[in-house]
mmCIF file of C-alpha atoms and ligand atoms in Angstrom:
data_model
loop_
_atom_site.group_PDB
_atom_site.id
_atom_site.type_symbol
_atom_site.label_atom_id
_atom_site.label_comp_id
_atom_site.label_asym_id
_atom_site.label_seq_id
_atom_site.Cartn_x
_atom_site.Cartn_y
_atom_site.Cartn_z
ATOM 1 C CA UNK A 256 -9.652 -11.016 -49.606
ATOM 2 C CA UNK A 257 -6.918 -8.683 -50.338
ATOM 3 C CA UNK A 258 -3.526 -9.860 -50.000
ATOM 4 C CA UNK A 259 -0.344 -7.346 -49.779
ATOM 5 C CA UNK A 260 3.289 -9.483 -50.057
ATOM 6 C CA UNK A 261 5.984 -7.199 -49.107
ATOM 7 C CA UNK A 262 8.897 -8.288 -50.935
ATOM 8 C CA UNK A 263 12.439 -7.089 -51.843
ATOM 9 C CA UNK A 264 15.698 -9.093 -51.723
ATOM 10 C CA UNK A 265 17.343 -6.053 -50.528
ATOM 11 C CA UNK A 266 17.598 -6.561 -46.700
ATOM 12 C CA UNK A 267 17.312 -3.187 -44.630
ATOM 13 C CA UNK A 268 14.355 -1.883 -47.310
ATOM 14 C CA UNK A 269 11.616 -1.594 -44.982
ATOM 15 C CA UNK A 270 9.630 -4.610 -45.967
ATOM 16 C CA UNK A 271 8.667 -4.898 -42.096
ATOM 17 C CA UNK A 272 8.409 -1.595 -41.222
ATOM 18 C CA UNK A 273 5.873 -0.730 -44.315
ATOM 19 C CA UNK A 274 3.698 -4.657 -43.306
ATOM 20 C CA UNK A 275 3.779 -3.286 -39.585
ATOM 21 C CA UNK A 276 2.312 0.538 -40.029
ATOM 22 C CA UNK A 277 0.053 0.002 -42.656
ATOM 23 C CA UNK A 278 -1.447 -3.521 -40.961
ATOM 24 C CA UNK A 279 -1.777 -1.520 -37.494
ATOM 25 C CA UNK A 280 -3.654 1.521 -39.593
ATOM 26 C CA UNK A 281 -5.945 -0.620 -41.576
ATOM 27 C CA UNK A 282 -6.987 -2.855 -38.801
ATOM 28 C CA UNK A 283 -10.226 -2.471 -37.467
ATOM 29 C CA UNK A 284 -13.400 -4.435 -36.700
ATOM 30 C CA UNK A 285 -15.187 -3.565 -39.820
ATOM 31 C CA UNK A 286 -11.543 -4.378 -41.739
ATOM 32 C CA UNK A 287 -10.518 -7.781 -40.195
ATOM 33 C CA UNK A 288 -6.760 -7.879 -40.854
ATOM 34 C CA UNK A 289 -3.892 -10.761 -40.774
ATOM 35 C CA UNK A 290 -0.238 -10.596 -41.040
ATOM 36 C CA UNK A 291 1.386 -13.266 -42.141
ATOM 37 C CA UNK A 292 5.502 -13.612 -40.382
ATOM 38 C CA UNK A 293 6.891 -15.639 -43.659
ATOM 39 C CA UNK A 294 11.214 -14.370 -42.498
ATOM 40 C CA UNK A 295 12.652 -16.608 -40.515
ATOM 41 C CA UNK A 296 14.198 -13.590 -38.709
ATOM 42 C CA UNK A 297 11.014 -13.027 -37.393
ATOM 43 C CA UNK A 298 10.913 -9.065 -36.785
ATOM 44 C CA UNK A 299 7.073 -8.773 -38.008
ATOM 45 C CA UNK A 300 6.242 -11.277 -35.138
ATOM 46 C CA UNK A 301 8.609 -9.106 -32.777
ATOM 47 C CA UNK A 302 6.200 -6.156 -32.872
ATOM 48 C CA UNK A 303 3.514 -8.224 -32.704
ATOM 49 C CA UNK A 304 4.711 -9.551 -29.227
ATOM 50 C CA UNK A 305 4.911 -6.260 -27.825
ATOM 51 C CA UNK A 306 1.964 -4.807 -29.466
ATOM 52 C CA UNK A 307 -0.075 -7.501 -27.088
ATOM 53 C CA UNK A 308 -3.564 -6.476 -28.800
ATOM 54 C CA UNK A 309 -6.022 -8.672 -30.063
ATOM 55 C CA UNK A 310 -7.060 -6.141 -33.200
ATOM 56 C CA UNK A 311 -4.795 -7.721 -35.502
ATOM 57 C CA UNK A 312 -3.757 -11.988 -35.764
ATOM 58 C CA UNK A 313 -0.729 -12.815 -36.885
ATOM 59 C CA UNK A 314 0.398 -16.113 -38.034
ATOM 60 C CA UNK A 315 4.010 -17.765 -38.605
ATOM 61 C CA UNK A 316 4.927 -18.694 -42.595
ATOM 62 C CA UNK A 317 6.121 -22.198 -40.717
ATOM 63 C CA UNK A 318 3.200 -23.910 -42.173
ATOM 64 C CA UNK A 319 1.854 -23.940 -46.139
ATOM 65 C CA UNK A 320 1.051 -20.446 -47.131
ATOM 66 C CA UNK A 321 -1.803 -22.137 -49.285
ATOM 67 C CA UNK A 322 -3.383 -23.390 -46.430
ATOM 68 C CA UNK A 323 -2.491 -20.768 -44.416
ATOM 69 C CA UNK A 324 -4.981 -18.528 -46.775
ATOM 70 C CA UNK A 325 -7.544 -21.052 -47.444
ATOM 71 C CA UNK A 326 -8.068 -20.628 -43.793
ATOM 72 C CA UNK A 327 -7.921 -16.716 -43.445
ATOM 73 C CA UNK A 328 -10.708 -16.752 -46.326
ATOM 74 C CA UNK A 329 -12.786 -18.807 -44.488
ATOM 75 C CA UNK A 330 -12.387 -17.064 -40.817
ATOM 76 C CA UNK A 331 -13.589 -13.926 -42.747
ATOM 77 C CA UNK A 332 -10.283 -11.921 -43.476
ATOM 78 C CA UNK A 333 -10.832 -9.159 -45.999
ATOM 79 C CA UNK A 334 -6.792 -7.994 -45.440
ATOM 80 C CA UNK A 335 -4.024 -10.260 -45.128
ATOM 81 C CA UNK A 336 0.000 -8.600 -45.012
ATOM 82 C CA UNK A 337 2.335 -10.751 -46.072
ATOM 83 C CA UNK A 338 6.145 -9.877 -44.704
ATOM 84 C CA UNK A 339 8.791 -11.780 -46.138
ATOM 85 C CA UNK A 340 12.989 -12.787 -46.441
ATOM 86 C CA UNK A 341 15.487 -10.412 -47.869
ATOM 87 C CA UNK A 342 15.966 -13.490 -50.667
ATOM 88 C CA UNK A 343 14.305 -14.847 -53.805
ATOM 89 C CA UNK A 344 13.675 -18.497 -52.268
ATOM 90 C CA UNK A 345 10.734 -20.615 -52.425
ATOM 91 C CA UNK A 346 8.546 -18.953 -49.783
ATOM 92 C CA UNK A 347 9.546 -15.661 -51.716
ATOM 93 C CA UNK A 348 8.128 -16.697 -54.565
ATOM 94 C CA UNK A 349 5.230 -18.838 -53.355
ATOM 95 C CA UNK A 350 3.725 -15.545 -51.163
ATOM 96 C CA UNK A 351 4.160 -13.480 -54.437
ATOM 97 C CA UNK A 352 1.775 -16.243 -55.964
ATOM 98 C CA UNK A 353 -0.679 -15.728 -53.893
ATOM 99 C CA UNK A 354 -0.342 -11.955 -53.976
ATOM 100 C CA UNK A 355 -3.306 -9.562 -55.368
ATOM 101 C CA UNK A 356 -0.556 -6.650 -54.825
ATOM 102 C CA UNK A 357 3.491 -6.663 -54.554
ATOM 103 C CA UNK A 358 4.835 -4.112 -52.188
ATOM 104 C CA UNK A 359 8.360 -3.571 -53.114
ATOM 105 C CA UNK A 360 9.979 -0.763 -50.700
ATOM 106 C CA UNK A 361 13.006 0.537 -51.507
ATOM 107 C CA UNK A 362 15.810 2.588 -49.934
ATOM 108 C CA UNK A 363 16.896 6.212 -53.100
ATOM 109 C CA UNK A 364 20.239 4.508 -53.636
ATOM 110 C CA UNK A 365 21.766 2.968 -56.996
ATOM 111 C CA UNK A 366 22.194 0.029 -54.927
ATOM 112 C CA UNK A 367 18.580 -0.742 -54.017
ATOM 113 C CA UNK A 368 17.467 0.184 -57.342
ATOM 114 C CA UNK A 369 19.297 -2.119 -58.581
ATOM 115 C CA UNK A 370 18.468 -4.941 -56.449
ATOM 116 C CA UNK A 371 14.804 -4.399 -56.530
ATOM 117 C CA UNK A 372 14.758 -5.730 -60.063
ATOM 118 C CA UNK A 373 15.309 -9.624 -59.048
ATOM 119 C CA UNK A 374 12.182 -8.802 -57.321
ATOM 120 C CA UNK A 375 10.316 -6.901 -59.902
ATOM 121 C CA UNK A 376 11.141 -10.079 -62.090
ATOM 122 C CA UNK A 377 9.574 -12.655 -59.965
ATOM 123 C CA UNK A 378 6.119 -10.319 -60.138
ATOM 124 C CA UNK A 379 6.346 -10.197 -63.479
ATOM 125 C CA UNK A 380 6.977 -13.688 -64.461
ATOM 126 C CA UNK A 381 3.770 -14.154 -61.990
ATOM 127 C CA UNK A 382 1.994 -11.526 -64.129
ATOM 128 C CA UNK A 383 1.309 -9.822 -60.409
ATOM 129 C CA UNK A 384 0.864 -5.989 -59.859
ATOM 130 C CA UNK A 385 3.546 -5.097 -58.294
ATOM 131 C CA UNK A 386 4.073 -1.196 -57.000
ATOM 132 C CA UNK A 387 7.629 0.107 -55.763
ATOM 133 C CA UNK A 388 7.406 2.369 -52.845
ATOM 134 C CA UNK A 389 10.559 4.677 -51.849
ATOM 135 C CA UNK A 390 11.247 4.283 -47.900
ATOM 136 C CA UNK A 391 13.797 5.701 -45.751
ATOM 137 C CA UNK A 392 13.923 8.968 -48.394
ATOM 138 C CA UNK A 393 15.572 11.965 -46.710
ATOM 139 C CA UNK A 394 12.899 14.854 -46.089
ATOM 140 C CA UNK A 395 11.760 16.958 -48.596
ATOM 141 C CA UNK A 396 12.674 20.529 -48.789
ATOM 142 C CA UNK A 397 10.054 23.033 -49.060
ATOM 143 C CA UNK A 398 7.822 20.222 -50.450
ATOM 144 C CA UNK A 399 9.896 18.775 -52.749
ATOM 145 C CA UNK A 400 11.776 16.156 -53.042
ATOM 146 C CA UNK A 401 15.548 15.777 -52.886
ATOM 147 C CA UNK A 402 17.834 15.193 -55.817
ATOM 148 C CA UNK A 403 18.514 11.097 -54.931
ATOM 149 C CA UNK A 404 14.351 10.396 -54.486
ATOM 150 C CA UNK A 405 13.685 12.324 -58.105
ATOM 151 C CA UNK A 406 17.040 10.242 -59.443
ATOM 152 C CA UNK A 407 15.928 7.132 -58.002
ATOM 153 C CA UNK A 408 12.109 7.993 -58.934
ATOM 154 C CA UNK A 409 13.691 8.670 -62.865
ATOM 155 C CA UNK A 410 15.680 5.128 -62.229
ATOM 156 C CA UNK A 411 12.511 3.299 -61.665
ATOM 157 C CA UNK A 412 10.359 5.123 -64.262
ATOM 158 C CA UNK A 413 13.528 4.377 -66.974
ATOM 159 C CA UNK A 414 13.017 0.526 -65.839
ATOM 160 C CA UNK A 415 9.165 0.712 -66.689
ATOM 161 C CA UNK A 416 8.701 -0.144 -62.854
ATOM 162 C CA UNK A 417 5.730 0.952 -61.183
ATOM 163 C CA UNK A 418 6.223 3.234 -58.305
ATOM 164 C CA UNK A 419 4.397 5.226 -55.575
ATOM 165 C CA UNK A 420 4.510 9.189 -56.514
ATOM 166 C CA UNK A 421 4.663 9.761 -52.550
ATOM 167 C CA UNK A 422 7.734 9.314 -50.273
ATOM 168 C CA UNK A 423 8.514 7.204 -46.734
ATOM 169 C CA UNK A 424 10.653 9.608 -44.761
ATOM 170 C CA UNK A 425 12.884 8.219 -43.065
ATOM 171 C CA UNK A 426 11.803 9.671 -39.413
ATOM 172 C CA UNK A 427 12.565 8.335 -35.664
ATOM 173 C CA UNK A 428 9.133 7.759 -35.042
ATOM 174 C CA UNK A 429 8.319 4.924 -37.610
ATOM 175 C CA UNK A 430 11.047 2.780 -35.549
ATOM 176 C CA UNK A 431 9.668 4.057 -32.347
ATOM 177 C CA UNK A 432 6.626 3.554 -32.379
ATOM 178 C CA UNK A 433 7.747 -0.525 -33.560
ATOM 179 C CA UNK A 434 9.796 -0.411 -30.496
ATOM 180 C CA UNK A 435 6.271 0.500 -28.127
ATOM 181 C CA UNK A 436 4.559 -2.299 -30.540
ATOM 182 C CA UNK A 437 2.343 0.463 -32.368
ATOM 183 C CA UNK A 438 1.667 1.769 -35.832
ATOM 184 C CA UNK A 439 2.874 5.396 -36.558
ATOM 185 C CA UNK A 440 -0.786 6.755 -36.086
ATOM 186 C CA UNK A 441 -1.062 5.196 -32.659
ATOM 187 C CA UNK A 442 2.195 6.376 -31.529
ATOM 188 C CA UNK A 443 1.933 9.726 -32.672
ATOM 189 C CA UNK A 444 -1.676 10.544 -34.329
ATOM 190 C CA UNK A 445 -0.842 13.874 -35.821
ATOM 191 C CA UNK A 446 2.573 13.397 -36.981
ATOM 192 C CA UNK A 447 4.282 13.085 -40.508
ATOM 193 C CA UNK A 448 4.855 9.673 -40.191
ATOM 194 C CA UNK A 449 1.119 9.065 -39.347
ATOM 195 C CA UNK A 450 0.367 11.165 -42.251
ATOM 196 C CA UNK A 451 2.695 9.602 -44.646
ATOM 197 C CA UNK A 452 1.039 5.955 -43.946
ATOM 198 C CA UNK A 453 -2.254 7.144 -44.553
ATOM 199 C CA UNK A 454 -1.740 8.944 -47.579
ATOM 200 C CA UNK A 455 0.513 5.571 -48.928
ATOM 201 C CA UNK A 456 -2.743 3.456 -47.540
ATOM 202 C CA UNK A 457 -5.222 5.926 -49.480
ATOM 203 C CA UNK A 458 -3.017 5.287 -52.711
ATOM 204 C CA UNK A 459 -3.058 1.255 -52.063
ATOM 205 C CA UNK A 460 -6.180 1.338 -51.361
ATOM 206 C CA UNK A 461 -6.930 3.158 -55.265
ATOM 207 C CA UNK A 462 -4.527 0.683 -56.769
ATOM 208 C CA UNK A 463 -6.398 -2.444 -55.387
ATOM 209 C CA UNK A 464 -9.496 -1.467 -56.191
ATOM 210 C CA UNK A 465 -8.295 -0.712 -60.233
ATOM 211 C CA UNK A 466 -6.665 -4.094 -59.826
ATOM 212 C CA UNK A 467 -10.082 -5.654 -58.910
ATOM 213 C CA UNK A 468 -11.829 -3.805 -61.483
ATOM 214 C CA UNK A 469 -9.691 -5.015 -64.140
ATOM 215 C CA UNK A 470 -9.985 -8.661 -63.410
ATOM 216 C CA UNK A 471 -13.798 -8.185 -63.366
ATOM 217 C CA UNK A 472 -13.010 -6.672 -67.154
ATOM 218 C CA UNK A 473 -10.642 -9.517 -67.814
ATOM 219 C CA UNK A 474 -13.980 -11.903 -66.768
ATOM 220 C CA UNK A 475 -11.279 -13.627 -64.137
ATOM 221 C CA UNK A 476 -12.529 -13.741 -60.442
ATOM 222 C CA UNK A 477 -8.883 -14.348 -59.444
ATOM 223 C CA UNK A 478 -8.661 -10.514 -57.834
ATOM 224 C CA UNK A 479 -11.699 -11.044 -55.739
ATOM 225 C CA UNK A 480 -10.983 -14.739 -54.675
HETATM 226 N N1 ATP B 48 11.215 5.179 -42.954
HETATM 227 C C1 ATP B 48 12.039 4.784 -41.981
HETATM 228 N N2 ATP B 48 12.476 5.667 -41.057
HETATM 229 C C2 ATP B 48 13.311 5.276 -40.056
HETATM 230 N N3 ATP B 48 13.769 4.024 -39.901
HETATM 231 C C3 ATP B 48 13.365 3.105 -40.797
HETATM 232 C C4 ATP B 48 12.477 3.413 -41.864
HETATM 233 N N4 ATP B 48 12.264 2.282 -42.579
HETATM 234 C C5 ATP B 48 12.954 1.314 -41.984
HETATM 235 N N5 ATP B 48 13.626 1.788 -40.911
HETATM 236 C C6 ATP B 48 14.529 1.046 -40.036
HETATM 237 O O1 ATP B 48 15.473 0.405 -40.873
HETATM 238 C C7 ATP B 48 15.698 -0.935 -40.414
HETATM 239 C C8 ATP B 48 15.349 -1.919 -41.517
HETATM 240 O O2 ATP B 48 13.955 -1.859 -41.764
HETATM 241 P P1 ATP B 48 13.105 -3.190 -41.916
HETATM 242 O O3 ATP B 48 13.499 -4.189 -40.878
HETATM 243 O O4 ATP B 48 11.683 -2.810 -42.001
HETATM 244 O O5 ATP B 48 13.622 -3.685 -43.335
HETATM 245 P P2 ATP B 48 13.372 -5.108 -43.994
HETATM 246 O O6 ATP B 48 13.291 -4.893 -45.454
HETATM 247 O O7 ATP B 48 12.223 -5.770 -43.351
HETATM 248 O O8 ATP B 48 14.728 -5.846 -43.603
HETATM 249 P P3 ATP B 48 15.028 -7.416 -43.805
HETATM 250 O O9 ATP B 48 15.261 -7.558 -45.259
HETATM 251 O O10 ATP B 48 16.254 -7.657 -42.985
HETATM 252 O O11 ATP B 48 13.823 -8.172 -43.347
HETATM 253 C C9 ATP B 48 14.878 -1.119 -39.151
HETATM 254 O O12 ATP B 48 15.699 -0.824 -38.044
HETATM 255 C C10 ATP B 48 13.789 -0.056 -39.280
HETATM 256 O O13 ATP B 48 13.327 0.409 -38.032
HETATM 257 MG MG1 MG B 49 12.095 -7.656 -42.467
#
């Protein structure tokens, strides 16, 4: 069972947006997929309300995220999306525990840059892979990217942090197709927003599988369990 924490103290990064669009894109019988609401604020559960489909369960953090898991293992999850509070509290910290991969999104500002490193800290005193993922990015210009995503890119690469090569636009049609409770493929199938989650999905996707691979190396089953 894979387990994806999305986690940033930063509030506005796109924790939810990125847990919502990928969950709705991987979900499908033969990948049976959980999201886990562990904010309080709830917007993860918000989309799942008006979404009203039975392709993807989502549970509340209320109760203990161990037990929480211990329970998606056994009802045969092989994805489970973790979405939690713009914060570094307990239930922060206990989801990144249980994480196989840390999903930091951030916004190309000095700001966010900065304030992704609480978060990067927590991962590493967990010794979790952790992968920063630049969201909300104005749109490249004759395929390439702007000045503030190559700064912000150079930022991340001077703080040894781990970070997507590709880019989250920031585009209307990631927050409308939340609004019509659908992922960005649903809402729009051949769109760049559709094609930006899949190609962030394909790279995840890599990443998890090296990350199992090297705890099969490292003789620990912890990746797999
Ligand atoms: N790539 C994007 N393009 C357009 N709008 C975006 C994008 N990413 C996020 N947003 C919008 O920005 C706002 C904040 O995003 P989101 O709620 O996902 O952030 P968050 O990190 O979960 O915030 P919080 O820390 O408060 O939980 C939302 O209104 C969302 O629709
Ligand atoms: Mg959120």
């Amino acid at each position: 069972m894979n387990v994806l924490v999305f986690a940033s103290r930063k509030g506005g990064s796109g924790k939810s947006t990125l847990a919502a669009h990928l969950a709705s894109y991987i979900a499908n019988p033969s990948r049976p997929t959980l999201l886990i609401d562990a904010d309080p604020q709830g917007s993860l559960s918000l989309w799942h309300e008006l979404r009203g489909q039975s392709d993807l369960s989502l549970k509340r953090g209320a109760r203990s995220l161990d037990e929480t898991l211990k329970e998606a293992k056994r009802d045969g999850y092989q994805w489970v999306l973790i979405d939690t509070p713009p914060n570094k509290s307990p239930a922060v910290v206990e989801a990144i525990k249980h994480a196989t991969l840390v999903i930091i999104p951030t916004r190309p500002g000095l700001f966010d840059i900065a304030a992704l490193q609480d978060t990067v800290q927590v991962a590493r005193e967990l010794r979790k892979p952790y992968a920063a993922v630049i969201n909300g990015a104005p749109a490249k210009r004759h395929d390439v990217e702007v000045p503030i995503v190559s700064d912000a890119r150079g930022a991340l690469n001077a703080l040894k942090v781990p970070v997507w090569s590709g880019q989250i636009t920031h585009r209307a049609d990631f927050s409308l197709a939340l609004a019509a409770g659908e992922g960005a493929k649903e809402f729009e199938p051949d769109s760049h927003a559709a094609e930006e989650i899949q190609r962030l999905w394909n790279a995840l996707d890599r990443s998890l599988s090296a990350i199992h691979t090297a705890y099969k190396k490292a003789g620990s089953g912890r990746a797999a369990a």
